Amino acid sequence: MDRTSISPVVQQANRQHTAARLKQTMDRPESITPPDMSTRTSFSSVRENDSDLAQTFTSTKVSSYSKPEEEAVDDLPSPSEMATQTQTQFIPPVTNPHSRLHGCWFPAIAAEGFQGWKQIGVRGRQASRSYGDLQALKIVWSTPAAPIKKKDPERPAPGQSSIEKLPTEILGQIIDHLVLDVPPNGVSARNVDLMSLLLTSRTLHSETLNALYKNITIPHSRIFRKFLSHVAQNKELGTIVRRLDFSHFNPTTLFSTASERATTRNLTPETLLQCLELTPFLLEFLGQEYIEDEVDAKVLRKLFFGLDRLQAVDFCGFSSTEFKNAFQSILLSDWPETLSISRLSLHKCINLPPSVIETLLPRLGNLTHLDLAGTRVTDAAIHSIPHNAMITHLNLARCRFLTADGVIDFLANHPSVKGLVFLSLGVDARSHQLFDEDDLNKLIPVLPSSLRSLSLKGSKMAPSHIDLLRPLTKHLEELALGRRLKIVDIDRLFVPDESTADGDDVGMSLEWTPHSLRYLDLSDYTATELDLLALFGRATSLMKSYSAPLEVIEVNEGLFLRLAHSPVVRQLGWTITENQNRAWLVRVHDHVNSNSEDGGSGGRDSGLRSWKMGASFWGMRKVPVACAEVGGMYGSYMYRRRL
């Protein structure tokens, strides 16, 4: 036999190595980007785009959390572990099995004193990397002794550095600034800096763990499985968790069919219940329609009866029959007199019966945020809210079971709504009307002065309502108007009435207080109803520079193409943006500077307000129940839906 032939032992070792590599590749399905056709078309992750222009969004069919590069746990062994698993074996020659001279070692062992090919200079440089690679495996030669470093006399002792001496509250806020809830470009790994901080010192380690586990975002079921595995093995980590966020969850990221998802059983009612059991101090549970099948009766009992500190619950878009049946099944349970929940969203839970809402609301004495848009809430249910509640955000849009008299009486007399900041009473005028002219005459005067956002979309309005709305525009920042107004009527919200020849209105002009509106919603007016000549004409002020601080005017989406090609829009210092079913005229702030006649501030208002709970753009359709950046399905419900 030829000496150059490969030994059977070596062949067997090579085959085992190749098989291991192949198995390793097959076990990592996330390394292959799924085709676009496998994504569920109904999923839409909408995020606010950080730019100089308001109302600009990025939209994807797959959540940016779900990129394959963002592997939460690396299943591959480390080089040191590989080194401990590697064993050397002497392979004798086939022709002379008893010879110790002509055999070889597998893996090969370098001669004593040989420091690897990396030490061989190539044109004055050390070009080979083999020494460093083999040194990491620790199977060829011993690691050279590390050079002795001189101790810096000015270096503080462990645990005595300036940053480690900071109070934990301040140190925690500093580390929180490093947390990335949303990857910057959807590809980069998240929280790399935080992973490095874990190895810095004991003080930073504890604060970093708090930052990593305080708010948990679940983009797909595999991340949920890994998180559940971690907290099951280290139950102390579960006590850190304060928020479970499923707003970015997309089940089709890893598995294209329901049968595949059912086989993996990563996220099931049982595992979700186990997760809630392991996070006893949970404060916020944020769900959306893609996990409604996992929220069964046991999970609901745990949320409402088993988490004493829970403050926020969001069931956005839960409309399945299974969820309705699960909720109805717990109505017969022994409910406590009060619940700890202060922020509740049943946004677009269209199938929940009125009995569910009538059971929940009387027990929410700490209520501050309530989103019942699109539900079957009744007049009796909203009147059953405890009087000691202090509601600041209320969304009753598209609630067909409400009556005008019931809503007006609630807003006028119920103590819990005297400090409202956000109020949406909008309806789809094509199919429903809640307020007519007489109803608005009763409603507008009873609205509190604390309001910053008001939606009367879909209501039947008259020019006489402008006089009632004028006082509100001195503190409102968002206003959505109803139908049947003309541009000249709307313009009266921004400028005083012209003085007559007798000078009757001179006093009013001198006492005029400028408006505070940043956003105006005119989307009820179709292309045939909105007078564009009056809107862009010289006789009105809406598009002029002195209408500032008005920044955004929402128009019907049917006007987008027409306005996008209009040079008049750009000449007046505006542009047009859209997001599927919505379109906005947005002021370009190069035309409003500190030298302009209106005395503008010289730049775009960031739009950040405490009452927006993390959102920065204008005209949100959904009430957020947690302070967080806009993204995932919540972004779609807030800025893509008409109402």
PDB file of N, CA, C and O in Angstrom, residues 474-543:
ATOM      1  N   LYS A 474     -56.699  76.976  22.506  1.00  0.00           N
ATOM      2  CA  LYS A 474     -55.638  77.664  23.244  1.00  0.00           C
ATOM      3  C   LYS A 474     -54.809  76.697  24.085  1.00  0.00           C
ATOM      4  O   LYS A 474     -53.736  77.049  24.552  1.00  0.00           O
ATOM      5  N   HIS A 475     -55.325  75.460  24.266  1.00  0.00           N
ATOM      6  CA  HIS A 475     -54.546  74.459  24.995  1.00  0.00           C
ATOM      7  C   HIS A 475     -54.472  73.118  24.266  1.00  0.00           C
ATOM      8  O   HIS A 475     -53.633  72.282  24.600  1.00  0.00           O
ATOM      9  N   LEU A 476     -55.334  72.883  23.269  1.00  0.00           N
ATOM     10  CA  LEU A 476     -55.247  71.658  22.475  1.00  0.00           C
ATOM     11  C   LEU A 476     -54.023  71.682  21.563  1.00  0.00           C
ATOM     12  O   LEU A 476     -53.655  72.725  21.024  1.00  0.00           O
ATOM     13  N   GLU A 477     -53.412  70.505  21.382  1.00  0.00           N
ATOM     14  CA  GLU A 477     -52.336  70.352  20.405  1.00  0.00           C
ATOM     15  C   GLU A 477     -52.768  69.485  19.228  1.00  0.00           C
ATOM     16  O   GLU A 477     -52.163  69.559  18.160  1.00  0.00           O
ATOM     17  N   GLU A 478     -53.781  68.660  19.419  1.00  0.00           N
ATOM     18  CA  GLU A 478     -54.342  67.839  18.348  1.00  0.00           C
ATOM     19  C   GLU A 478     -55.848  68.038  18.314  1.00  0.00           C
ATOM     20  O   GLU A 478     -56.510  68.012  19.351  1.00  0.00           O
ATOM     21  N   LEU A 479     -56.372  68.208  17.091  1.00  0.00           N
ATOM     22  CA  LEU A 479     -57.812  68.384  16.928  1.00  0.00           C
ATOM     23  C   LEU A 479     -58.255  67.715  15.641  1.00  0.00           C
ATOM     24  O   LEU A 479     -57.735  68.009  14.562  1.00  0.00           O
ATOM     25  N   ALA A 480     -59.205  66.787  15.756  1.00  0.00           N
ATOM     26  CA  ALA A 480     -59.798  66.124  14.592  1.00  0.00           C
ATOM     27  C   ALA A 480     -61.231  66.629  14.443  1.00  0.00           C
ATOM     28  O   ALA A 480     -62.054  66.460  15.351  1.00  0.00           O
ATOM     29  N   LEU A 481     -61.515  67.261  13.306  1.00  0.00           N
ATOM     30  CA  LEU A 481     -62.816  67.876  13.072  1.00  0.00           C
ATOM     31  C   LEU A 481     -63.751  66.928  12.346  1.00  0.00           C
ATOM     32  O   LEU A 481     -63.322  66.006  11.632  1.00  0.00           O
ATOM     33  N   GLY A 482     -65.059  67.199  12.513  1.00  0.00           N
ATOM     34  CA  GLY A 482     -66.071  66.425  11.823  1.00  0.00           C
ATOM     35  C   GLY A 482     -66.372  66.979  10.444  1.00  0.00           C
ATOM     36  O   GLY A 482     -65.608  67.765   9.870  1.00  0.00           O
ATOM     37  N   ARG A 483     -67.537  66.601   9.926  1.00  0.00           N
ATOM     38  CA  ARG A 483     -67.904  66.934   8.550  1.00  0.00           C
ATOM     39  C   ARG A 483     -68.658  68.262   8.468  1.00  0.00           C
ATOM     40  O   ARG A 483     -69.017  68.859   9.462  1.00  0.00           O
ATOM     41  N   ARG A 484     -68.849  68.697   7.234  1.00  0.00           N
ATOM     42  CA  ARG A 484     -69.734  69.800   6.852  1.00  0.00           C
ATOM     43  C   ARG A 484     -69.211  71.183   7.243  1.00  0.00           C
ATOM     44  O   ARG A 484     -69.990  72.118   7.374  1.00  0.00           O
ATOM     45  N   LEU A 485     -67.941  71.320   7.423  1.00  0.00           N
ATOM     46  CA  LEU A 485     -67.341  72.639   7.622  1.00  0.00           C
ATOM     47  C   LEU A 485     -66.633  73.063   6.344  1.00  0.00           C
ATOM     48  O   LEU A 485     -66.172  72.223   5.563  1.00  0.00           O
ATOM     49  N   LYS A 486     -66.513  74.356   6.138  1.00  0.00           N
ATOM     50  CA  LYS A 486     -65.775  74.882   5.002  1.00  0.00           C
ATOM     51  C   LYS A 486     -64.411  75.376   5.475  1.00  0.00           C
ATOM     52  O   LYS A 486     -64.192  75.610   6.668  1.00  0.00           O
ATOM     53  N   ILE A 487     -63.505  75.547   4.528  1.00  0.00           N
ATOM     54  CA  ILE A 487     -62.156  75.996   4.868  1.00  0.00           C
ATOM     55  C   ILE A 487     -62.195  77.366   5.550  1.00  0.00           C
ATOM     56  O   ILE A 487     -61.445  77.619   6.502  1.00  0.00           O
ATOM     57  N   VAL A 488     -63.086  78.230   5.093  1.00  0.00           N
ATOM     58  CA  VAL A 488     -63.159  79.563   5.705  1.00  0.00           C
ATOM     59  C   VAL A 488     -63.641  79.462   7.153  1.00  0.00           C
ATOM     60  O   VAL A 488     -63.253  80.286   8.005  1.00  0.00           O
ATOM     61  N   ASP A 489     -64.466  78.463   7.446  1.00  0.00           N
ATOM     62  CA  ASP A 489     -64.894  78.255   8.832  1.00  0.00           C
ATOM     63  C   ASP A 489     -63.730  77.752   9.682  1.00  0.00           C
ATOM     64  O   ASP A 489     -63.498  78.243  10.796  1.00  0.00           O
ATOM     65  N   ILE A 490     -63.001  76.769   9.150  1.00  0.00           N
ATOM     66  CA  ILE A 490     -61.876  76.196   9.897  1.00  0.00           C
ATOM     67  C   ILE A 490     -60.787  77.241  10.118  1.00  0.00           C
ATOM     68  O   ILE A 490     -60.131  77.259  11.165  1.00  0.00           O
ATOM     69  N   ASP A 491     -60.610  78.135   9.164  1.00  0.00           N
ATOM     70  CA  ASP A 491     -59.573  79.162   9.268  1.00  0.00           C
ATOM     71  C   ASP A 491     -59.802  80.079  10.469  1.00  0.00           C
ATOM     72  O   ASP A 491     -58.846  80.662  11.002  1.00  0.00           O
ATOM     73  N   ARG A 492     -61.024  80.203  10.929  1.00  0.00           N
ATOM     74  CA  ARG A 492     -61.323  81.071  12.067  1.00  0.00           C
ATOM     75  C   ARG A 492     -60.727  80.548  13.371  1.00  0.00           C
ATOM     76  O   ARG A 492     -60.651  81.288  14.360  1.00  0.00           O
ATOM     77  N   LEU A 493     -60.292  79.286  13.388  1.00  0.00           N
ATOM     78  CA  LEU A 493     -59.629  78.758  14.572  1.00  0.00           C
ATOM     79  C   LEU A 493     -58.223  79.326  14.742  1.00  0.00           C
ATOM     80  O   LEU A 493     -57.667  79.286  15.846  1.00  0.00           O
ATOM     81  N   PHE A 494     -57.667  79.884  13.661  1.00  0.00           N
ATOM     82  CA  PHE A 494     -56.259  80.271  13.676  1.00  0.00           C
ATOM     83  C   PHE A 494     -56.039  81.785  13.658  1.00  0.00           C
ATOM     84  O   PHE A 494     -54.961  82.246  14.022  1.00  0.00           O
ATOM     85  N   VAL A 495     -57.025  82.512  13.228  1.00  0.00           N
ATOM     86  CA  VAL A 495     -56.877  83.969  13.161  1.00  0.00           C
ATOM     87  C   VAL A 495     -58.137  84.619  13.720  1.00  0.00           C
ATOM     88  O   VAL A 495     -59.226  84.029  13.678  1.00  0.00           O
ATOM     89  N   PRO A 496     -58.040  85.824  14.267  1.00  0.00           N
ATOM     90  CA  PRO A 496     -59.245  86.525  14.745  1.00  0.00           C
ATOM     91  C   PRO A 496     -60.118  86.955  13.589  1.00  0.00           C
ATOM     92  O   PRO A 496     -59.669  87.052  12.436  1.00  0.00           O
ATOM     93  N   ASP A 497     -61.364  87.191  13.887  1.00  0.00           N
ATOM     94  CA  ASP A 497     -62.279  87.657  12.848  1.00  0.00           C
ATOM     95  C   ASP A 497     -61.855  89.039  12.369  1.00  0.00           C
ATOM     96  O   ASP A 497     -61.306  89.858  13.137  1.00  0.00           O
ATOM     97  N   GLU A 498     -62.105  89.308  11.100  1.00  0.00           N
ATOM     98  CA  GLU A 498     -61.750  90.607  10.547  1.00  0.00           C
ATOM     99  C   GLU A 498     -62.582  91.707  11.190  1.00  0.00           C
ATOM    100  O   GLU A 498     -63.765  91.527  11.472  1.00  0.00           O
ATOM    101  N   SER A 499     -61.948  92.847  11.415  1.00  0.00           N
ATOM    102  CA  SER A 499     -62.644  93.982  12.030  1.00  0.00           C
ATOM    103  C   SER A 499     -63.639  94.581  11.052  1.00  0.00           C
ATOM    104  O   SER A 499     -63.367  94.698   9.854  1.00  0.00           O
ATOM    105  N   THR A 500     -64.788  94.949  11.578  1.00  0.00           N
ATOM    106  CA  THR A 500     -65.800  95.583  10.742  1.00  0.00           C
ATOM    107  C   THR A 500     -65.539  97.077  10.649  1.00  0.00           C
ATOM    108  O   THR A 500     -64.674  97.632  11.325  1.00  0.00           O
ATOM    109  N   ALA A 501     -66.313  97.711   9.814  1.00  0.00           N
ATOM    110  CA  ALA A 501     -66.126  99.156   9.626  1.00  0.00           C
ATOM    111  C   ALA A 501     -66.416  99.924  10.908  1.00  0.00           C
ATOM    112  O   ALA A 501     -65.848 100.977  11.177  1.00  0.00           O
ATOM    113  N   ASP A 502     -67.325  99.400  11.708  1.00  0.00           N
ATOM    114  CA  ASP A 502     -67.676 100.080  12.950  1.00  0.00           C
ATOM    115  C   ASP A 502     -66.665  99.816  14.066  1.00  0.00           C
ATOM    116  O   ASP A 502     -66.759 100.386  15.146  1.00  0.00           O
ATOM    117  N   GLY A 503     -65.735  98.922  13.804  1.00  0.00           N
ATOM    118  CA  GLY A 503     -64.717  98.620  14.807  1.00  0.00           C
ATOM    119  C   GLY A 503     -65.222  97.757  15.944  1.00  0.00           C
ATOM    120  O   GLY A 503     -64.660  97.780  17.043  1.00  0.00           O
ATOM    121  N   ASP A 504     -66.301  96.986  15.695  1.00  0.00           N
ATOM    122  CA  ASP A 504     -66.850  96.170  16.771  1.00  0.00           C
ATOM    123  C   ASP A 504     -65.895  95.060  17.203  1.00  0.00           C
ATOM    124  O   ASP A 504     -65.893  94.646  18.366  1.00  0.00           O
ATOM    125  N   ASP A 505     -65.083  94.573  16.243  1.00  0.00           N
ATOM    126  CA  ASP A 505     -64.218  93.434  16.541  1.00  0.00           C
ATOM    127  C   ASP A 505     -62.785  93.854  16.858  1.00  0.00           C
ATOM    128  O   ASP A 505     -61.916  93.003  16.994  1.00  0.00           O
ATOM    129  N   VAL A 506     -62.534  95.154  16.963  1.00  0.00           N
ATOM    130  CA  VAL A 506     -61.174  95.602  17.251  1.00  0.00           C
ATOM    131  C   VAL A 506     -60.729  95.121  18.625  1.00  0.00           C
ATOM    132  O   VAL A 506     -59.604  94.648  18.826  1.00  0.00           O
ATOM    133  N   GLY A 507     -61.621  95.194  19.592  1.00  0.00           N
ATOM    134  CA  GLY A 507     -61.274  94.744  20.938  1.00  0.00           C
ATOM    135  C   GLY A 507     -60.928  93.273  20.976  1.00  0.00           C
ATOM    136  O   GLY A 507     -59.972  92.858  21.632  1.00  0.00           O
ATOM    137  N   MET A 508     -61.712  92.475  20.233  1.00  0.00           N
ATOM    138  CA  MET A 508     -61.432  91.047  20.212  1.00  0.00           C
ATOM    139  C   MET A 508     -60.092  90.756  19.553  1.00  0.00           C
ATOM    140  O   MET A 508     -59.346  89.868  19.970  1.00  0.00           O
ATOM    141  N   SER A 509     -59.748  91.514  18.510  1.00  0.00           N
ATOM    142  CA  SER A 509     -58.471  91.311  17.837  1.00  0.00           C
ATOM    143  C   SER A 509     -57.307  91.636  18.760  1.00  0.00           C
ATOM    144  O   SER A 509     -56.281  90.949  18.760  1.00  0.00           O
ATOM    145  N   LEU A 510     -57.463  92.692  19.554  1.00  0.00           N
ATOM    146  CA  LEU A 510     -56.383  93.065  20.464  1.00  0.00           C
ATOM    147  C   LEU A 510     -56.219  92.044  21.586  1.00  0.00           C
ATOM    148  O   LEU A 510     -55.114  91.829  22.092  1.00  0.00           O
ATOM    149  N   GLU A 511     -57.302  91.393  21.977  1.00  0.00           N
ATOM    150  CA  GLU A 511     -57.254  90.409  23.053  1.00  0.00           C
ATOM    151  C   GLU A 511     -57.049  88.991  22.539  1.00  0.00           C
ATOM    152  O   GLU A 511     -57.121  88.038  23.318  1.00  0.00           O
ATOM    153  N   TRP A 512     -56.792  88.828  21.277  1.00  0.00           N
ATOM    154  CA  TRP A 512     -56.679  87.499  20.670  1.00  0.00           C
ATOM    155  C   TRP A 512     -55.499  86.728  21.252  1.00  0.00           C
ATOM    156  O   TRP A 512     -54.383  87.224  21.340  1.00  0.00           O
ATOM    157  N   THR A 513     -55.747  85.492  21.645  1.00  0.00           N
ATOM    158  CA  THR A 513     -54.698  84.595  22.140  1.00  0.00           C
ATOM    159  C   THR A 513     -54.372  83.587  21.050  1.00  0.00           C
ATOM    160  O   THR A 513     -55.276  82.897  20.552  1.00  0.00           O
ATOM    161  N   PRO A 514     -53.112  83.466  20.656  1.00  0.00           N
ATOM    162  CA  PRO A 514     -52.767  82.527  19.575  1.00  0.00           C
ATOM    163  C   PRO A 514     -53.123  81.095  19.956  1.00  0.00           C
ATOM    164  O   PRO A 514     -53.167  80.719  21.127  1.00  0.00           O
ATOM    165  N   HIS A 515     -53.353  80.295  18.934  1.00  0.00           N
ATOM    166  CA  HIS A 515     -53.705  78.891  19.147  1.00  0.00           C
ATOM    167  C   HIS A 515     -52.449  78.087  19.503  1.00  0.00           C
ATOM    168  O   HIS A 515     -51.319  78.546  19.344  1.00  0.00           O
ATOM    169  N   SER A 516     -52.652  76.869  19.960  1.00  0.00           N
ATOM    170  CA  SER A 516     -51.549  75.970  20.307  1.00  0.00           C
ATOM    171  C   SER A 516     -51.572  74.682  19.479  1.00  0.00           C
ATOM    172  O   SER A 516     -50.863  73.723  19.797  1.00  0.00           O
ATOM    173  N   LEU A 517     -52.368  74.647  18.416  1.00  0.00           N
ATOM    174  CA  LEU A 517     -52.529  73.427  17.625  1.00  0.00           C
ATOM    175  C   LEU A 517     -51.266  73.087  16.847  1.00  0.00           C
ATOM    176  O   LEU A 517     -50.686  73.940  16.174  1.00  0.00           O
ATOM    177  N   ARG A 518     -50.869  71.826  16.939  1.00  0.00           N
ATOM    178  CA  ARG A 518     -49.782  71.279  16.107  1.00  0.00           C
ATOM    179  C   ARG A 518     -50.317  70.359  15.015  1.00  0.00           C
ATOM    180  O   ARG A 518     -49.651  70.154  14.012  1.00  0.00           O
ATOM    181  N   TYR A 519     -51.492  69.807  15.225  1.00  0.00           N
ATOM    182  CA  TYR A 519     -52.036  68.787  14.321  1.00  0.00           C
ATOM    183  C   TYR A 519     -53.523  69.050  14.113  1.00  0.00           C
ATOM    184  O   TYR A 519     -54.273  69.280  15.068  1.00  0.00           O
ATOM    185  N   LEU A 520     -53.940  69.016  12.840  1.00  0.00           N
ATOM    186  CA  LEU A 520     -55.341  69.214  12.474  1.00  0.00           C
ATOM    187  C   LEU A 520     -55.762  68.092  11.536  1.00  0.00           C
ATOM    188  O   LEU A 520     -55.123  67.856  10.505  1.00  0.00           O
ATOM    189  N   ASP A 521     -56.821  67.391  11.882  1.00  0.00           N
ATOM    190  CA  ASP A 521     -57.297  66.247  11.106  1.00  0.00           C
ATOM    191  C   ASP A 521     -58.510  66.672  10.279  1.00  0.00           C
ATOM    192  O   ASP A 521     -59.578  66.965  10.826  1.00  0.00           O
ATOM    193  N   LEU A 522     -58.336  66.674   8.940  1.00  0.00           N
ATOM    194  CA  LEU A 522     -59.421  66.970   8.000  1.00  0.00           C
ATOM    195  C   LEU A 522     -59.708  65.765   7.111  1.00  0.00           C
ATOM    196  O   LEU A 522     -60.203  65.913   5.992  1.00  0.00           O
ATOM    197  N   SER A 523     -59.400  64.565   7.602  1.00  0.00           N
ATOM    198  CA  SER A 523     -59.511  63.372   6.758  1.00  0.00           C
ATOM    199  C   SER A 523     -60.954  62.982   6.473  1.00  0.00           C
ATOM    200  O   SER A 523     -61.196  62.120   5.618  1.00  0.00           O
ATOM    201  N   ASP A 524     -61.917  63.586   7.156  1.00  0.00           N
ATOM    202  CA  ASP A 524     -63.321  63.305   6.846  1.00  0.00           C
ATOM    203  C   ASP A 524     -63.742  63.894   5.503  1.00  0.00           C
ATOM    204  O   ASP A 524     -64.777  63.495   4.952  1.00  0.00           O
ATOM    205  N   TYR A 525     -62.965  64.819   4.976  1.00  0.00           N
ATOM    206  CA  TYR A 525     -63.333  65.527   3.748  1.00  0.00           C
ATOM    207  C   TYR A 525     -62.669  64.850   2.552  1.00  0.00           C
ATOM    208  O   TYR A 525     -61.442  64.813   2.435  1.00  0.00           O
ATOM    209  N   THR A 526     -63.489  64.330   1.657  1.00  0.00           N
ATOM    210  CA  THR A 526     -62.986  63.646   0.475  1.00  0.00           C
ATOM    211  C   THR A 526     -62.449  64.656  -0.536  1.00  0.00           C
ATOM    212  O   THR A 526     -62.517  65.871  -0.332  1.00  0.00           O
ATOM    213  N   ALA A 527     -61.936  64.143  -1.650  1.00  0.00           N
ATOM    214  CA  ALA A 527     -61.359  65.010  -2.678  1.00  0.00           C
ATOM    215  C   ALA A 527     -62.398  65.959  -3.262  1.00  0.00           C
ATOM    216  O   ALA A 527     -62.067  67.071  -3.688  1.00  0.00           O
ATOM    217  N   THR A 528     -63.653  65.553  -3.283  1.00  0.00           N
ATOM    218  CA  THR A 528     -64.700  66.423  -3.816  1.00  0.00           C
ATOM    219  C   THR A 528     -65.245  67.394  -2.766  1.00  0.00           C
ATOM    220  O   THR A 528     -65.837  68.410  -3.113  1.00  0.00           O
ATOM    221  N   GLU A 529     -65.033  67.087  -1.480  1.00  0.00           N
ATOM    222  CA  GLU A 529     -65.571  67.934  -0.414  1.00  0.00           C
ATOM    223  C   GLU A 529     -64.581  68.982   0.076  1.00  0.00           C
ATOM    224  O   GLU A 529     -64.989  70.033   0.579  1.00  0.00           O
ATOM    225  N   LEU A 530     -63.292  68.716  -0.052  1.00  0.00           N
ATOM    226  CA  LEU A 530     -62.290  69.653   0.445  1.00  0.00           C
ATOM    227  C   LEU A 530     -61.959  70.669  -0.639  1.00  0.00           C
ATOM    228  O   LEU A 530     -61.512  70.308  -1.736  1.00  0.00           O
ATOM    229  N   ASP A 531     -62.145  71.937  -0.343  1.00  0.00           N
ATOM    230  CA  ASP A 531     -61.895  73.011  -1.298  1.00  0.00           C
ATOM    231  C   ASP A 531     -60.407  73.347  -1.286  1.00  0.00           C
ATOM    232  O   ASP A 531     -59.923  74.120  -0.455  1.00  0.00           O
ATOM    233  N   LEU A 532     -59.670  72.768  -2.243  1.00  0.00           N
ATOM    234  CA  LEU A 532     -58.219  72.982  -2.289  1.00  0.00           C
ATOM    235  C   LEU A 532     -57.865  74.405  -2.687  1.00  0.00           C
ATOM    236  O   LEU A 532     -56.834  74.940  -2.251  1.00  0.00           O
ATOM    237  N   LEU A 533     -58.715  75.025  -3.514  1.00  0.00           N
ATOM    238  CA  LEU A 533     -58.438  76.412  -3.900  1.00  0.00           C
ATOM    239  C   LEU A 533     -58.488  77.329  -2.683  1.00  0.00           C
ATOM    240  O   LEU A 533     -57.655  78.234  -2.530  1.00  0.00           O
ATOM    241  N   ALA A 534     -59.441  77.076  -1.795  1.00  0.00           N
ATOM    242  CA  ALA A 534     -59.511  77.880  -0.578  1.00  0.00           C
ATOM    243  C   ALA A 534     -58.393  77.520   0.391  1.00  0.00           C
ATOM    244  O   ALA A 534     -57.838  78.395   1.077  1.00  0.00           O
ATOM    245  N   LEU A 535     -58.047  76.236   0.451  1.00  0.00           N
ATOM    246  CA  LEU A 535     -56.995  75.798   1.368  1.00  0.00           C
ATOM    247  C   LEU A 535     -55.650  76.434   1.025  1.00  0.00           C
ATOM    248  O   LEU A 535     -54.913  76.868   1.919  1.00  0.00           O
ATOM    249  N   PHE A 536     -55.322  76.503  -0.267  1.00  0.00           N
ATOM    250  CA  PHE A 536     -54.031  77.040  -0.687  1.00  0.00           C
ATOM    251  C   PHE A 536     -54.125  78.498  -1.152  1.00  0.00           C
ATOM    252  O   PHE A 536     -53.125  79.064  -1.591  1.00  0.00           O
ATOM    253  N   GLY A 537     -55.311  79.051  -1.061  1.00  0.00           N
ATOM    254  CA  GLY A 537     -55.494  80.422  -1.535  1.00  0.00           C
ATOM    255  C   GLY A 537     -54.961  81.460  -0.555  1.00  0.00           C
ATOM    256  O   GLY A 537     -54.593  81.171   0.584  1.00  0.00           O
ATOM    257  N   ARG A 538     -54.981  82.713  -1.012  1.00  0.00           N
ATOM    258  CA  ARG A 538     -54.456  83.813  -0.199  1.00  0.00           C
ATOM    259  C   ARG A 538     -55.419  84.262   0.887  1.00  0.00           C
ATOM    260  O   ARG A 538     -55.006  84.923   1.844  1.00  0.00           O
ATOM    261  N   ALA A 539     -56.677  83.897   0.760  1.00  0.00           N
ATOM    262  CA  ALA A 539     -57.676  84.397   1.696  1.00  0.00           C
ATOM    263  C   ALA A 539     -57.657  83.654   3.029  1.00  0.00           C
ATOM    264  O   ALA A 539     -58.247  84.120   4.002  1.00  0.00           O
ATOM    265  N   THR A 540     -57.009  82.502   3.095  1.00  0.00           N
ATOM    266  CA  THR A 540     -56.972  81.724   4.338  1.00  0.00           C
ATOM    267  C   THR A 540     -55.525  81.586   4.815  1.00  0.00           C
ATOM    268  O   THR A 540     -54.572  81.757   4.047  1.00  0.00           O
ATOM    269  N   SER A 541     -55.389  81.249   6.086  1.00  0.00           N
ATOM    270  CA  SER A 541     -54.061  81.242   6.714  1.00  0.00           C
ATOM    271  C   SER A 541     -53.527  79.851   7.026  1.00  0.00           C
ATOM    272  O   SER A 541     -52.422  79.721   7.547  1.00  0.00           O
ATOM    273  N   LEU A 542     -54.291  78.803   6.739  1.00  0.00           N
ATOM    274  CA  LEU A 542     -53.890  77.462   7.149  1.00  0.00           C
ATOM    275  C   LEU A 542     -52.500  77.080   6.641  1.00  0.00           C
ATOM    276  O   LEU A 542     -51.697  76.512   7.388  1.00  0.00           O
ATOM    277  N   MET A 543     -52.213  77.375   5.386  1.00  0.00           N
ATOM    278  CA  MET A 543     -50.947  76.970   4.794  1.00  0.00           C
ATOM    279  C   MET A 543     -49.880  78.058   4.873  1.00  0.00           C
ATOM    280  O   MET A 543     -48.774  77.862   4.358  1.00  0.00           O
TER     281      MET A 543
END
